[in-house]
Short mmCIF file of N, CA and C in Angstrom, two decimals:
data_model
loop_
_atom_site.label_atom_id
_atom_site.label_comp_id
_atom_site.label_asym_id
_atom_site.label_seq_id
_atom_site.Cartn_x
_atom_site.Cartn_y
_atom_site.Cartn_z
N MET A 1 4.84 33.39 -95.97
CA MET A 1 3.55 33.23 -96.51
C MET A 1 2.52 32.74 -95.38
N ILE A 2 3.07 31.86 -94.59
CA ILE A 2 2.28 31.21 -93.49
C ILE A 2 1.88 32.44 -92.51
N LEU A 3 3.03 33.11 -92.26
CA LEU A 3 2.86 34.22 -91.18
C LEU A 3 1.90 35.25 -91.67
N LYS A 4 1.96 35.52 -93.10
CA LYS A 4 0.97 36.40 -93.57
C LYS A 4 -0.54 36.02 -93.44
N ARG A 5 -0.68 34.71 -93.53
CA ARG A 5 -2.01 34.11 -93.35
C ARG A 5 -2.41 34.21 -91.87
N VAL A 6 -1.45 33.95 -90.92
CA VAL A 6 -1.81 34.02 -89.51
C VAL A 6 -2.15 35.40 -89.15
N ARG A 7 -1.39 36.47 -89.69
CA ARG A 7 -1.57 37.78 -89.48
C ARG A 7 -2.93 38.27 -90.08
N LEU A 8 -3.21 37.72 -91.25
CA LEU A 8 -4.46 37.99 -91.86
C LEU A 8 -5.75 37.50 -91.00
N ALA A 9 -5.48 36.37 -90.40
CA ALA A 9 -6.54 35.70 -89.62
C ALA A 9 -6.87 36.52 -88.30
N PHE A 10 -5.69 37.12 -87.80
CA PHE A 10 -5.92 38.00 -86.61
C PHE A 10 -6.44 39.39 -86.96
N THR A 11 -6.08 39.93 -88.07
CA THR A 11 -6.54 41.28 -88.49
C THR A 11 -7.93 41.22 -89.13
N THR A 12 -8.22 40.17 -89.87
CA THR A 12 -9.64 40.20 -90.57
C THR A 12 -10.57 39.37 -89.86
N GLY A 13 -10.03 38.45 -88.96
CA GLY A 13 -11.04 37.53 -88.34
C GLY A 13 -10.82 36.11 -88.94
N TYR A 14 -11.04 35.18 -88.19
CA TYR A 14 -10.85 33.74 -88.54
C TYR A 14 -11.85 33.41 -89.62
N LEU A 15 -13.10 33.76 -89.48
CA LEU A 15 -14.14 33.38 -90.30
C LEU A 15 -14.02 34.09 -91.72
N ALA A 16 -13.30 35.15 -91.79
CA ALA A 16 -13.12 35.77 -93.03
C ALA A 16 -12.11 35.07 -94.10
N LEU A 17 -11.41 34.04 -93.48
CA LEU A 17 -10.55 33.22 -94.24
C LEU A 17 -11.18 32.23 -95.13
N LEU A 18 -10.65 31.77 -96.17
CA LEU A 18 -11.17 30.71 -96.98
C LEU A 18 -10.94 29.39 -96.15
N PRO A 19 -11.73 28.37 -96.50
CA PRO A 19 -11.58 27.16 -95.79
C PRO A 19 -10.10 26.56 -95.84
N SER A 20 -9.39 26.60 -96.96
CA SER A 20 -8.07 26.16 -97.00
C SER A 20 -7.09 26.95 -96.16
N GLN A 21 -7.50 28.21 -96.04
CA GLN A 21 -6.62 29.10 -95.19
C GLN A 21 -6.86 28.84 -93.67
N ARG A 22 -8.06 28.51 -93.47
CA ARG A 22 -8.52 28.20 -92.05
C ARG A 22 -7.72 26.85 -91.58
N VAL A 23 -7.56 25.92 -92.48
CA VAL A 23 -6.90 24.66 -92.09
C VAL A 23 -5.45 25.03 -91.86
N ILE A 24 -4.82 25.83 -92.72
CA ILE A 24 -3.43 26.08 -92.60
C ILE A 24 -3.21 26.97 -91.30
N THR A 25 -4.12 27.81 -91.01
CA THR A 25 -4.07 28.68 -89.73
C THR A 25 -4.08 27.77 -88.42
N VAL A 26 -5.04 26.80 -88.61
CA VAL A 26 -5.10 25.82 -87.41
C VAL A 26 -3.92 25.08 -87.25
N VAL A 27 -3.33 24.53 -88.35
CA VAL A 27 -2.15 23.82 -88.25
C VAL A 27 -1.02 24.60 -87.75
N VAL A 28 -0.91 25.92 -88.23
CA VAL A 28 0.24 26.82 -87.69
C VAL A 28 -0.02 26.99 -86.22
N VAL A 29 -1.29 27.30 -85.85
CA VAL A 29 -1.43 27.52 -84.38
C VAL A 29 -1.19 26.31 -83.53
N VAL A 30 -1.53 25.11 -84.01
CA VAL A 30 -1.24 23.91 -83.33
C VAL A 30 0.30 23.73 -83.19
N VAL A 31 0.98 23.91 -84.35
CA VAL A 31 2.39 23.73 -84.24
C VAL A 31 3.10 24.81 -83.31
N VAL A 32 2.53 26.00 -83.40
CA VAL A 32 3.19 26.98 -82.46
C VAL A 32 2.89 26.65 -80.95
N VAL A 33 1.66 26.09 -80.85
CA VAL A 33 1.29 25.75 -79.37
C VAL A 33 2.18 24.52 -78.86
N VAL A 34 2.27 23.57 -79.84
CA VAL A 34 3.19 22.46 -79.47
C VAL A 34 4.64 22.78 -79.23
N VAL A 35 5.16 23.63 -80.05
CA VAL A 35 6.51 24.21 -79.94
C VAL A 35 6.63 24.88 -78.57
N VAL A 36 5.68 25.80 -78.28
CA VAL A 36 5.79 26.49 -77.06
C VAL A 36 5.65 25.52 -75.83
N VAL A 37 4.86 24.49 -75.95
CA VAL A 37 4.68 23.53 -74.84
C VAL A 37 6.01 22.73 -74.67
N VAL A 38 6.55 22.31 -75.75
CA VAL A 38 7.80 21.53 -75.75
C VAL A 38 8.93 22.36 -75.19
N VAL A 39 8.99 23.69 -75.66
CA VAL A 39 10.11 24.58 -75.07
C VAL A 39 9.86 24.76 -73.63
N ALA A 40 8.51 24.96 -73.17
CA ALA A 40 8.27 25.15 -71.75
C ALA A 40 8.60 23.95 -70.94
N VAL A 41 8.44 22.73 -71.52
CA VAL A 41 8.74 21.54 -70.81
C VAL A 41 10.18 21.38 -70.64
N VAL A 42 10.94 21.59 -71.79
CA VAL A 42 12.42 21.47 -71.77
C VAL A 42 13.02 22.44 -70.79
N VAL A 43 12.53 23.74 -70.79
CA VAL A 43 13.03 24.80 -69.93
C VAL A 43 12.70 24.48 -68.50
N GLY A 44 11.53 23.79 -68.28
CA GLY A 44 11.14 23.44 -66.87
C GLY A 44 12.10 22.30 -66.41
N VAL A 45 12.35 21.28 -67.31
CA VAL A 45 13.24 20.22 -66.91
C VAL A 45 14.65 20.72 -66.71
N VAL A 46 15.15 21.63 -67.49
CA VAL A 46 16.43 22.16 -67.32
C VAL A 46 16.48 22.90 -66.10
N VAL A 47 15.43 23.75 -65.77
CA VAL A 47 15.44 24.49 -64.51
C VAL A 47 15.46 23.46 -63.28
N MET A 48 14.60 22.55 -63.44
CA MET A 48 14.48 21.48 -62.24
C MET A 48 15.83 20.85 -62.04
N VAL A 49 16.46 20.46 -63.16
CA VAL A 49 17.88 19.75 -62.98
C VAL A 49 18.88 20.65 -62.48
N VAL A 50 18.86 21.96 -62.88
CA VAL A 50 19.86 22.99 -62.24
C VAL A 50 19.50 23.22 -60.83
N VAL A 51 18.26 23.29 -60.44
CA VAL A 51 17.86 23.39 -59.06
C VAL A 51 18.28 22.18 -58.20
N VAL A 52 18.05 21.02 -58.68
CA VAL A 52 18.39 19.78 -57.92
C VAL A 52 19.91 19.71 -57.81
N VAL A 53 20.71 20.13 -58.97
CA VAL A 53 22.19 20.08 -58.89
C VAL A 53 22.63 21.05 -57.77
N VAL A 54 22.09 22.24 -57.88
CA VAL A 54 22.51 23.37 -56.92
C VAL A 54 22.19 22.93 -55.56
N VAL A 55 21.00 22.39 -55.33
CA VAL A 55 20.73 21.94 -53.95
C VAL A 55 21.60 20.79 -53.45
N GLU A 56 21.89 19.90 -54.33
CA GLU A 56 22.81 18.77 -54.06
C GLU A 56 24.23 19.32 -53.64
N VAL A 57 24.67 20.34 -54.54
CA VAL A 57 26.09 20.92 -54.18
C VAL A 57 26.02 21.60 -52.92
N VAL A 58 24.92 22.36 -52.57
CA VAL A 58 24.88 23.08 -51.32
C VAL A 58 24.80 22.03 -50.19
N VAL A 59 24.06 20.98 -50.33
CA VAL A 59 24.06 19.90 -49.30
C VAL A 59 25.35 19.25 -48.98
N VAL A 60 26.11 19.02 -50.26
CA VAL A 60 27.48 18.34 -50.06
C VAL A 60 28.46 19.45 -49.33
N VAL A 61 28.37 20.64 -49.69
CA VAL A 61 29.26 21.61 -49.10
C VAL A 61 28.90 21.84 -47.66
N VAL A 62 27.71 21.84 -47.25
CA VAL A 62 27.20 21.91 -45.86
C VAL A 62 27.81 20.66 -45.05
N VAL A 63 27.78 19.46 -45.73
CA VAL A 63 28.15 18.19 -45.05
C VAL A 63 29.57 18.38 -44.79
N VAL A 64 30.39 18.73 -45.90
CA VAL A 64 31.81 18.79 -45.85
C VAL A 64 32.22 19.82 -44.77
N VAL A 65 31.47 20.94 -44.72
CA VAL A 65 31.87 21.96 -43.68
C VAL A 65 31.60 21.41 -42.27
N VAL A 66 30.47 20.74 -42.10
CA VAL A 66 30.17 20.16 -40.87
C VAL A 66 31.19 19.12 -40.43
N VAL A 67 31.62 18.31 -41.39
CA VAL A 67 32.59 17.24 -41.05
C VAL A 67 33.91 17.97 -40.76
N VAL A 68 34.34 18.90 -41.50
CA VAL A 68 35.65 19.57 -41.19
C VAL A 68 35.58 20.27 -39.90
N VAL A 69 34.45 20.82 -39.44
CA VAL A 69 34.35 21.64 -38.14
C VAL A 69 34.50 20.49 -37.09
N VAL A 70 33.72 19.41 -37.25
CA VAL A 70 33.73 18.37 -36.18
C VAL A 70 35.17 17.70 -36.07
N VAL A 71 35.88 17.55 -37.17
CA VAL A 71 37.19 16.98 -37.14
C VAL A 71 38.17 18.07 -36.37
N VAL A 72 37.96 19.30 -36.79
CA VAL A 72 38.85 20.31 -36.13
C VAL A 72 38.61 20.45 -34.66
N VAL A 73 37.32 20.32 -34.17
CA VAL A 73 36.99 20.37 -32.80
C VAL A 73 37.59 19.15 -32.15
N ILE A 74 37.48 17.94 -32.70
CA ILE A 74 38.07 16.74 -32.17
C ILE A 74 39.63 16.89 -31.93
N VAL A 75 40.20 17.37 -32.98
CA VAL A 75 41.70 17.66 -33.01
C VAL A 75 42.07 18.61 -31.83
N VAL A 76 41.27 19.66 -31.77
CA VAL A 76 41.64 20.63 -30.83
C VAL A 76 41.39 20.00 -29.36
N VAL A 77 40.34 19.20 -29.20
CA VAL A 77 40.18 18.65 -27.90
C VAL A 77 41.18 17.65 -27.55
N VAL A 78 41.59 16.85 -28.50
CA VAL A 78 42.75 15.95 -28.27
C VAL A 78 43.99 16.53 -27.94
N VAL A 79 44.22 17.71 -28.61
CA VAL A 79 45.47 18.34 -28.35
C VAL A 79 45.40 18.96 -26.92
N VAL A 80 44.40 19.61 -26.54
CA VAL A 80 44.12 20.15 -25.33
C VAL A 80 44.29 19.08 -24.21
N VAL A 81 43.76 18.01 -24.40
CA VAL A 81 43.74 16.85 -23.38
C VAL A 81 45.29 16.38 -23.34
N VAL A 82 45.95 16.25 -24.44
CA VAL A 82 47.41 15.83 -24.36
C VAL A 82 48.22 16.92 -23.70
N ILE A 83 47.91 18.15 -23.92
CA ILE A 83 48.73 19.20 -23.27
C ILE A 83 48.37 19.18 -21.71
N VAL A 84 47.14 18.99 -21.34
CA VAL A 84 46.76 18.84 -19.83
C VAL A 84 47.52 17.67 -19.19
N ILE A 85 47.49 16.51 -19.97
CA ILE A 85 48.25 15.38 -19.41
C ILE A 85 49.64 15.68 -19.29
N VAL A 86 50.32 16.22 -20.26
CA VAL A 86 51.69 16.47 -20.27
C VAL A 86 52.02 17.37 -19.07
N VAL A 87 51.25 18.46 -18.91
CA VAL A 87 51.40 19.48 -17.79
C VAL A 87 51.29 18.63 -16.54
N VAL A 88 50.28 17.85 -16.39
CA VAL A 88 50.17 17.19 -15.06
C VAL A 88 51.27 16.28 -14.77
N VAL A 89 51.73 15.57 -15.84
CA VAL A 89 52.90 14.65 -15.69
C VAL A 89 54.15 15.45 -15.21
N VAL A 90 54.39 16.55 -15.95
CA VAL A 90 55.56 17.37 -15.60
C VAL A 90 55.47 17.92 -14.20
N VAL A 91 54.36 18.35 -13.72
CA VAL A 91 54.15 18.83 -12.40
C VAL A 91 54.31 17.79 -11.45
N VAL A 92 53.86 16.56 -11.67
CA VAL A 92 54.08 15.43 -10.77
C VAL A 92 55.47 15.11 -10.58
N VAL A 93 56.17 15.01 -11.87
CA VAL A 93 57.67 14.58 -11.76
C VAL A 93 58.37 15.78 -11.05
N VAL A 94 58.03 17.01 -11.26
CA VAL A 94 58.81 18.05 -10.52
C VAL A 94 58.50 18.00 -9.04
N VAL A 95 57.31 17.66 -8.62
CA VAL A 95 56.97 17.58 -7.21
C VAL A 95 57.69 16.36 -6.64
N VAL A 96 57.77 15.28 -7.38
CA VAL A 96 58.56 14.04 -6.77
C VAL A 96 60.04 14.42 -6.68
N VAL A 97 60.55 14.97 -7.71
CA VAL A 97 61.97 15.29 -7.66
C VAL A 97 62.18 16.33 -6.46
N VAL A 98 61.37 17.27 -6.23
CA VAL A 98 61.63 18.19 -5.21
C VAL A 98 61.50 17.37 -3.81
N ILE A 99 60.51 16.51 -3.74
CA ILE A 99 60.37 15.71 -2.44
C ILE A 99 61.62 14.89 -2.33
N VAL A 100 62.12 14.26 -3.28
CA VAL A 100 63.25 13.29 -3.18
C VAL A 100 64.51 14.22 -2.69
N ILE A 101 64.71 15.42 -3.35
CA ILE A 101 65.80 16.37 -3.00
C ILE A 101 65.65 16.69 -1.54
N VAL A 102 64.54 17.11 -1.14
CA VAL A 102 64.22 17.51 0.29
C VAL A 102 64.58 16.41 1.20
N VAL A 103 64.09 15.12 0.93
CA VAL A 103 64.40 13.98 1.68
C VAL A 103 65.90 13.70 1.81
N VAL A 104 66.52 13.76 0.67
CA VAL A 104 67.95 13.55 0.63
C VAL A 104 68.68 14.57 1.42
N VAL A 105 68.26 15.82 1.32
CA VAL A 105 68.97 16.83 2.09
C VAL A 105 68.77 16.71 3.56
N VAL A 106 67.54 16.44 3.88
CA VAL A 106 67.21 16.12 5.32
C VAL A 106 68.08 15.01 5.96
N VAL A 107 68.09 13.86 5.15
CA VAL A 107 68.90 12.67 5.60
C VAL A 107 70.35 13.03 5.69
N VAL A 108 70.88 13.85 4.75
CA VAL A 108 72.29 14.19 4.85
C VAL A 108 72.59 15.01 6.02
N VAL A 109 71.64 16.06 6.22
CA VAL A 109 71.84 16.92 7.38
C VAL A 109 71.77 16.15 8.73
N VAL A 110 70.81 15.23 8.82
CA VAL A 110 70.71 14.42 10.04
C VAL A 110 72.02 13.66 10.27
N VAL A 111 72.37 12.95 9.18
CA VAL A 111 73.68 12.19 9.29
C VAL A 111 74.80 13.01 9.67
N VAL A 112 74.97 14.19 9.10
CA VAL A 112 76.19 15.12 9.45
C VAL A 112 75.99 15.56 10.93
N VAL A 113 74.86 15.87 11.32
CA VAL A 113 74.54 16.38 12.65
C VAL A 113 74.89 15.22 13.65
N VAL A 114 74.43 13.93 13.31
CA VAL A 114 74.72 12.86 14.17
C VAL A 114 76.30 12.61 14.23
N VAL A 115 76.90 12.63 13.09
CA VAL A 115 78.37 12.29 13.04
C VAL A 115 79.08 13.45 13.91
N VAL A 116 78.67 14.64 13.63
CA VAL A 116 79.31 15.76 14.50
C VAL A 116 79.09 15.61 15.98
N VAL A 117 77.88 15.26 16.39
CA VAL A 117 77.54 14.97 17.70
C VAL A 117 78.30 13.88 18.30
N VAL A 118 78.51 12.77 17.52
CA VAL A 118 79.21 11.68 17.95
C VAL A 118 80.74 12.03 18.12
N VAL A 119 81.24 12.81 17.13
CA VAL A 119 82.65 13.11 17.20
C VAL A 119 82.96 14.07 18.38
N VAL A 120 81.98 14.97 18.63
CA VAL A 120 82.15 15.82 19.71
C VAL A 120 82.12 15.10 21.12
N VAL A 121 81.11 14.17 21.18
CA VAL A 121 81.09 13.36 22.44
C VAL A 121 82.22 12.59 22.65
N VAL A 122 82.81 11.97 21.52
CA VAL A 122 83.99 11.12 21.62
C VAL A 122 85.23 12.12 22.05
N VAL A 123 85.26 13.16 21.43
CA VAL A 123 86.43 14.03 21.83
C VAL A 123 86.31 14.50 23.20
N VAL A 124 85.06 14.87 23.69
CA VAL A 124 84.84 15.31 25.09
C VAL A 124 85.23 14.12 26.05
N VAL A 125 84.85 12.95 25.69
CA VAL A 125 85.16 11.81 26.58
C VAL A 125 86.59 11.58 26.53
N VAL A 126 87.23 11.59 25.42
CA VAL A 126 88.68 11.45 25.29
C VAL A 126 89.35 12.56 26.21
N VAL A 127 88.91 13.71 26.04
CA VAL A 127 89.55 14.87 26.83
C VAL A 127 89.34 14.57 28.37
N ILE A 128 88.23 14.21 28.65
CA ILE A 128 87.94 13.92 30.04
C ILE A 128 88.74 12.86 30.64
N VAL A 129 88.81 11.81 29.83
CA VAL A 129 89.71 10.66 30.22
C VAL A 129 91.13 11.04 30.33
N VAL A 130 91.66 11.79 29.32
CA VAL A 130 93.00 12.22 29.45
C VAL A 130 93.26 13.16 30.61
N VAL A 131 92.30 14.05 30.88
CA VAL A 131 92.45 15.04 31.97
C VAL A 131 92.46 14.25 33.28
N VAL A 132 91.48 13.14 33.42
CA VAL A 132 91.53 12.32 34.66
C VAL A 132 92.76 11.57 34.84
N VAL A 133 93.22 10.93 33.73
CA VAL A 133 94.48 10.06 33.75
C VAL A 133 95.63 10.98 34.18
N VAL A 134 95.75 12.14 33.56
CA VAL A 134 96.84 13.08 33.91
C VAL A 134 96.75 13.48 35.36
N PHE A 135 95.49 13.89 35.67
CA PHE A 135 95.34 14.39 37.11
C PHE A 135 95.55 13.29 38.11
N VAL A 136 95.14 12.00 37.82
CA VAL A 136 95.40 11.01 38.72
C VAL A 136 96.90 10.65 38.73
N GLY A 137 97.53 10.82 37.58
CA GLY A 137 98.98 10.50 37.58
C GLY A 137 99.76 11.51 38.36
N PHE A 138 99.30 12.67 38.49
CA PHE A 138 100.09 13.69 39.27
C PHE A 138 99.88 13.43 40.94
N LEU A 139 98.86 12.69 41.21
CA LEU A 139 98.62 12.51 42.60
C LEU A 139 99.49 11.30 43.10
#
């Protein structure tokens, strides 16, 4: 009934309506405008809340990704530093062991050479003494 009156107002003109029909038409138009405004406000608020939530989620995701990347970079740097330290320590230990082995071998060789020289000198001296004693004994 109300819609018929609204339609009548639009088809015949507002002034063609009776005064009571004009009041009803104004009330209906006001109600429709209020409903449209309320719906628009509600939709605007919902859209704004959705946009804010989406932006917050995106910000949180970006922050989490940045934190994860920073942690991964720190872990990789620490692992690389530890590996470099371990390699340096191993190289230093190997060099020290090689130096110790070379020093021990040189000392052993020097001792053996000295012992051999001393033994040879002693043997030569003993042989010379024996030869001299034997030769003097024959005279």
